[in-house]
PDB file of C-alpha atoms in Angstrom:
ATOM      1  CA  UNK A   3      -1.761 -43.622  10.803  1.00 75.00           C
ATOM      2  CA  UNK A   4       0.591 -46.406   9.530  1.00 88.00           C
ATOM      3  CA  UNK A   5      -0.703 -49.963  10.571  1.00 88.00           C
ATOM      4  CA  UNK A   6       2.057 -51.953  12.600  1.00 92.00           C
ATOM      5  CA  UNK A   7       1.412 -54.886   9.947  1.00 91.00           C
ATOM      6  CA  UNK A   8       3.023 -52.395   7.104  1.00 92.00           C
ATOM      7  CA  UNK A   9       6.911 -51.579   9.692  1.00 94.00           C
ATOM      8  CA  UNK A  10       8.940 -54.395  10.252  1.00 94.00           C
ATOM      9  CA  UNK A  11      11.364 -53.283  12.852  1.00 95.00           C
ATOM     10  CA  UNK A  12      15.337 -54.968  12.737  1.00 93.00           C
ATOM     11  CA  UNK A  13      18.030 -54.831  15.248  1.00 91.00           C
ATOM     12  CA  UNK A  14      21.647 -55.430  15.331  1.00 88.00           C
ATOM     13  CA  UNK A  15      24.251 -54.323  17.232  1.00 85.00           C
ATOM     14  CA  UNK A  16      24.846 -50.467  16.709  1.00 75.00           C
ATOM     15  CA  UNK A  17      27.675 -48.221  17.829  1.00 68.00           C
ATOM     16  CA  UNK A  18      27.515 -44.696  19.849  1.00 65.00           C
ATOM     17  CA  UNK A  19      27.027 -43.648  23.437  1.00 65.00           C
ATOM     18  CA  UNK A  20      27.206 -47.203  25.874  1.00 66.00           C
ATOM     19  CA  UNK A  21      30.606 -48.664  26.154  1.00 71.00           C
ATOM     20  CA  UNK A  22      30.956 -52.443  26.131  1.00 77.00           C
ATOM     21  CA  UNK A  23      27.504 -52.599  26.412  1.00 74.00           C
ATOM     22  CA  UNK A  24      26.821 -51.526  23.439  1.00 71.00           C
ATOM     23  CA  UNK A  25      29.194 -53.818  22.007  1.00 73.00           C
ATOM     24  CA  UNK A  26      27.113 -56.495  23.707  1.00 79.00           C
ATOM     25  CA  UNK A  27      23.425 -55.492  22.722  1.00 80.00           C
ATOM     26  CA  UNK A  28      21.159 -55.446  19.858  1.00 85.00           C
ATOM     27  CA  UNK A  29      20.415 -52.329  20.544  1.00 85.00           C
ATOM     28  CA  UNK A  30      20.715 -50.593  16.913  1.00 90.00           C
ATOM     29  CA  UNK A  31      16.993 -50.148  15.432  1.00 94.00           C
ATOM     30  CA  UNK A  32      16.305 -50.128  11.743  1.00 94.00           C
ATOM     31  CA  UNK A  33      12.799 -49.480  10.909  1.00 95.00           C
ATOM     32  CA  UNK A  34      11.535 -50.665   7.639  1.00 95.00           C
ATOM     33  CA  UNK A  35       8.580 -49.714   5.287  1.00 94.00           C
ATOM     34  CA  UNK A  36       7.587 -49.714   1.868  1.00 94.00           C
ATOM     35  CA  UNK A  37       5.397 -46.760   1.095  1.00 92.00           C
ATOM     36  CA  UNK A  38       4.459 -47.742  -2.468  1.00 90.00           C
ATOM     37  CA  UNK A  39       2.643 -50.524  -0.919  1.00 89.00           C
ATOM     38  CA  UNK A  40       0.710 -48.843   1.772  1.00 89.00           C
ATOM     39  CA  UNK A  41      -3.111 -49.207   2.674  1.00 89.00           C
ATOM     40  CA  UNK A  42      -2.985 -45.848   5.102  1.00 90.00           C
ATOM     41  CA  UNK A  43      -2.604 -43.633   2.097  1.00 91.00           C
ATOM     42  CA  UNK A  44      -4.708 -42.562  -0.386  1.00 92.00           C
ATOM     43  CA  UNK A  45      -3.225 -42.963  -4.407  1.00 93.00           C
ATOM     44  CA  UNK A  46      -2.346 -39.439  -4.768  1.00 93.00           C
ATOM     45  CA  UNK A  47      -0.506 -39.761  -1.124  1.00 92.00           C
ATOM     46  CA  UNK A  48       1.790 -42.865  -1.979  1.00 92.00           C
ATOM     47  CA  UNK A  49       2.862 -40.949  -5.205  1.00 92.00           C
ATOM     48  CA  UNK A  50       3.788 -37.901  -3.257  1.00 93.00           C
ATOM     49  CA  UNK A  51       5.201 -39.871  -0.857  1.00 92.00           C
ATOM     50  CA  UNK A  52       7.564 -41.838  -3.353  1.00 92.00           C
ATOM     51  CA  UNK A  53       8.312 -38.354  -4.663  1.00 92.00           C
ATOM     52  CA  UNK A  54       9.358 -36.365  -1.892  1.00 93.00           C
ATOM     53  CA  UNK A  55      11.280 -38.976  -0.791  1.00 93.00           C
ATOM     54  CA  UNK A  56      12.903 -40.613  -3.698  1.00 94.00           C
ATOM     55  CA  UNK A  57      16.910 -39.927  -2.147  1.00 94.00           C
ATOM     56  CA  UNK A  58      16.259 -42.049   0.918  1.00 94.00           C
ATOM     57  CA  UNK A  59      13.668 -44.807  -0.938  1.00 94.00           C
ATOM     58  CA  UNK A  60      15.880 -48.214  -1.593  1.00 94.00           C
ATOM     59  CA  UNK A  61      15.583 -49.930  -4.959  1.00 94.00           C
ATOM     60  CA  UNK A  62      13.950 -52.246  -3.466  1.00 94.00           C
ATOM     61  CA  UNK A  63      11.001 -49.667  -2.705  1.00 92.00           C
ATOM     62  CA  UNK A  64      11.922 -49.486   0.858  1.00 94.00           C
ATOM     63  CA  UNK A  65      12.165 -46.747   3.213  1.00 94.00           C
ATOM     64  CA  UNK A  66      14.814 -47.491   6.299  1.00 96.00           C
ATOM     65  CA  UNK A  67      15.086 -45.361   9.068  1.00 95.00           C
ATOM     66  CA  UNK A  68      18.131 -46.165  11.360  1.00 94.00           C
ATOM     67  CA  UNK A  69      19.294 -45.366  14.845  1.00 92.00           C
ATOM     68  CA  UNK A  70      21.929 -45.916  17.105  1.00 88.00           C
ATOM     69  CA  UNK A  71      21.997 -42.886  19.214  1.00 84.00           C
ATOM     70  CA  UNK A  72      20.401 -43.969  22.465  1.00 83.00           C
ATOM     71  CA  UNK A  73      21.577 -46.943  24.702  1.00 82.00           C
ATOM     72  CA  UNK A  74      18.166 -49.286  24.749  1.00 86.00           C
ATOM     73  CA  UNK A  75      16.393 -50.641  21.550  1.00 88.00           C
ATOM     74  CA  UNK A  76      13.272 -49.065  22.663  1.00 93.00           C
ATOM     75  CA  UNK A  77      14.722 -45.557  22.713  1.00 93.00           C
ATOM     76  CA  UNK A  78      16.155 -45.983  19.457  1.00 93.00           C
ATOM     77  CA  UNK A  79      12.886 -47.725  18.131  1.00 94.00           C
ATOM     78  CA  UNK A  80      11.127 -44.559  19.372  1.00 95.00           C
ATOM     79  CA  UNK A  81      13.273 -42.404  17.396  1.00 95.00           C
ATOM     80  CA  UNK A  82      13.013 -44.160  14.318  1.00 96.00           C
ATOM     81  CA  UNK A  83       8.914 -43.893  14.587  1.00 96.00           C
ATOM     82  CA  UNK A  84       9.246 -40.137  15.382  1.00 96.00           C
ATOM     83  CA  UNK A  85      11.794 -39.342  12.482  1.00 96.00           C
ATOM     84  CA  UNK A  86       9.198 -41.396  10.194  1.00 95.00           C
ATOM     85  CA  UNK A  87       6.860 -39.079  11.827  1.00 95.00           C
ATOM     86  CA  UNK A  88       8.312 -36.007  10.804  1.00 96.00           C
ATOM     87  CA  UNK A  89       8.806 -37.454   7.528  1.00 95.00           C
ATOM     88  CA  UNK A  90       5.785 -38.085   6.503  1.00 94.00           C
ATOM     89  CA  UNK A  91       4.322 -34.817   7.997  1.00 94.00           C
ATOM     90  CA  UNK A  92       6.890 -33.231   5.644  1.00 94.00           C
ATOM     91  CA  UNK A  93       6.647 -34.824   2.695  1.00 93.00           C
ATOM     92  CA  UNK A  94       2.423 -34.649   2.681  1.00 93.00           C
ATOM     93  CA  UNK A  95       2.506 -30.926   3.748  1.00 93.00           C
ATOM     94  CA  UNK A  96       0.927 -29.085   0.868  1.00 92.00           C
ATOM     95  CA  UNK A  97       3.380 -27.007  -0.631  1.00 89.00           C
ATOM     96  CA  UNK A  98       3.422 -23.376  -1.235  1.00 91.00           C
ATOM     97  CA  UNK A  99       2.669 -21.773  -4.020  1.00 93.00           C
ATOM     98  CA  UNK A 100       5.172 -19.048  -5.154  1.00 92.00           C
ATOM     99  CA  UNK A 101       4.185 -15.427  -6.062  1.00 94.00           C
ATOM    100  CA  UNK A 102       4.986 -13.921  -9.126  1.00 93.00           C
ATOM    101  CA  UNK A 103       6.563 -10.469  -8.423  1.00 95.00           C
ATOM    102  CA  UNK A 104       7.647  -8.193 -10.952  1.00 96.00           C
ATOM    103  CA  UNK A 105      11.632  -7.486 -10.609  1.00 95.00           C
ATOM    104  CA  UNK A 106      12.810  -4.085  -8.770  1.00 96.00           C
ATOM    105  CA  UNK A 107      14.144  -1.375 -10.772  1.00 97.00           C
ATOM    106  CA  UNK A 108      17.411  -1.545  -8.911  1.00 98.00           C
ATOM    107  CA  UNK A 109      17.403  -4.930  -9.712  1.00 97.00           C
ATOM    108  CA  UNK A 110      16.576  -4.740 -13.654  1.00 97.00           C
ATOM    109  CA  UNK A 111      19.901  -1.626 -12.863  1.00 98.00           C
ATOM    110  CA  UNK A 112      22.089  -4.441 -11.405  1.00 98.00           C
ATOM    111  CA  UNK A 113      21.181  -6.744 -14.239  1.00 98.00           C
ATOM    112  CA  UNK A 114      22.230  -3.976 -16.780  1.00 98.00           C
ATOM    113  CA  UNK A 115      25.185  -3.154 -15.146  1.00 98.00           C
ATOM    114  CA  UNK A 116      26.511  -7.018 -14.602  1.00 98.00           C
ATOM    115  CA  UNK A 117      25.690  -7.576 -18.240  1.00 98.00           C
ATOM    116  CA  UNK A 118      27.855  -4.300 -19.362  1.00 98.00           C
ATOM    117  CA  UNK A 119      30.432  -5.390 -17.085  1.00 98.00           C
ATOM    118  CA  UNK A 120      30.867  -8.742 -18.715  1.00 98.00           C
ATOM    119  CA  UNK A 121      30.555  -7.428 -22.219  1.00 97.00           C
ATOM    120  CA  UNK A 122      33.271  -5.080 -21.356  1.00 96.00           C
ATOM    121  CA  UNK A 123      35.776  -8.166 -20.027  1.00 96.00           C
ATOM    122  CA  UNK A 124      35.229  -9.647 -23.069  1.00 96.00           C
ATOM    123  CA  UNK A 125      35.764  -7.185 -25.526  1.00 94.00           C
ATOM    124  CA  UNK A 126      38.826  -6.551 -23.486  1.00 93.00           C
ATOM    125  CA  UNK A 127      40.043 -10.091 -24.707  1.00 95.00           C
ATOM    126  CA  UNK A 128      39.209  -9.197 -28.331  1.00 92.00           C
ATOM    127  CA  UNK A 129      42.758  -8.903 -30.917  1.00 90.00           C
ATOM    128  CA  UNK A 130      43.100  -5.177 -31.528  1.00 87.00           C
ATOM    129  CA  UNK A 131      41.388  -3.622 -34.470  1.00 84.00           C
ATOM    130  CA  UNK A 132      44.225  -1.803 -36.639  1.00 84.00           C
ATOM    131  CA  UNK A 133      41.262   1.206 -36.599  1.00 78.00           C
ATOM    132  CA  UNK A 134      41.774   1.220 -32.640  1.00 60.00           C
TER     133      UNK A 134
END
């Protein structure tokens, strides 16, 4: 889907499951991509792309996926490639569209009664009327 040209892959060393060889290995995997920039998606794509996933999207226009869960840089390069797998599937799903429903009557009831409720609390904080 994604051309290899478009990830650049980093590694440095990463913490997690290993023991001093972990302390010892590259074996952390950052993966590296800048959707805005793509060729694999169409125009309409990149922009949902960008949208959906604005929160993890560096200023820089960069998308990083990191992991340092396995022991070997492969693993870990693995996982990055099947978390930006499941990211993209999620973020160019086509959404649902919601369907109006009319509310309940016990729910237009509950409505009635929270507002009363409230209008009562208040009115209960009121200064006393010398007519009361």
């Amino acid at each position: 889907m994604i051309p290899w040209s478009e990830l650049r892959f980093e590694q440095d060393l990463g913490g997690g499951p290993g023991g001093q060889h972990v302390n010892r290995t590259a074996s952390r995997v950052t993966l590296i991509w800048i959707p805005a920039a793509s060729e694999a998606f169409s125009d309409f794509e990149r922009r949902r792309l960008t949208e959906e996933l604005a929160h993890r999207i560096t200023q820089a226009g960069e998308l990083r996926i990191r992991s340092a869960s396995e022991r070997s840089a492969h693993r870990n390069r693995e996982e990055c490639l099947s978390l930006l797998a499941t990211l993209l599937a999620h973020a160019l799903a086509p959404r649902r569209r919601r369907v109006a429903t009319r509310p309940t009557r016990a729910s237009k009831k509950r409505r009635r009664e929270d507002k009363q409720r409230r209008s009562d609390v208040k009115r209960g904080r009121r200064r006393p009327r010398p007519d009361d």
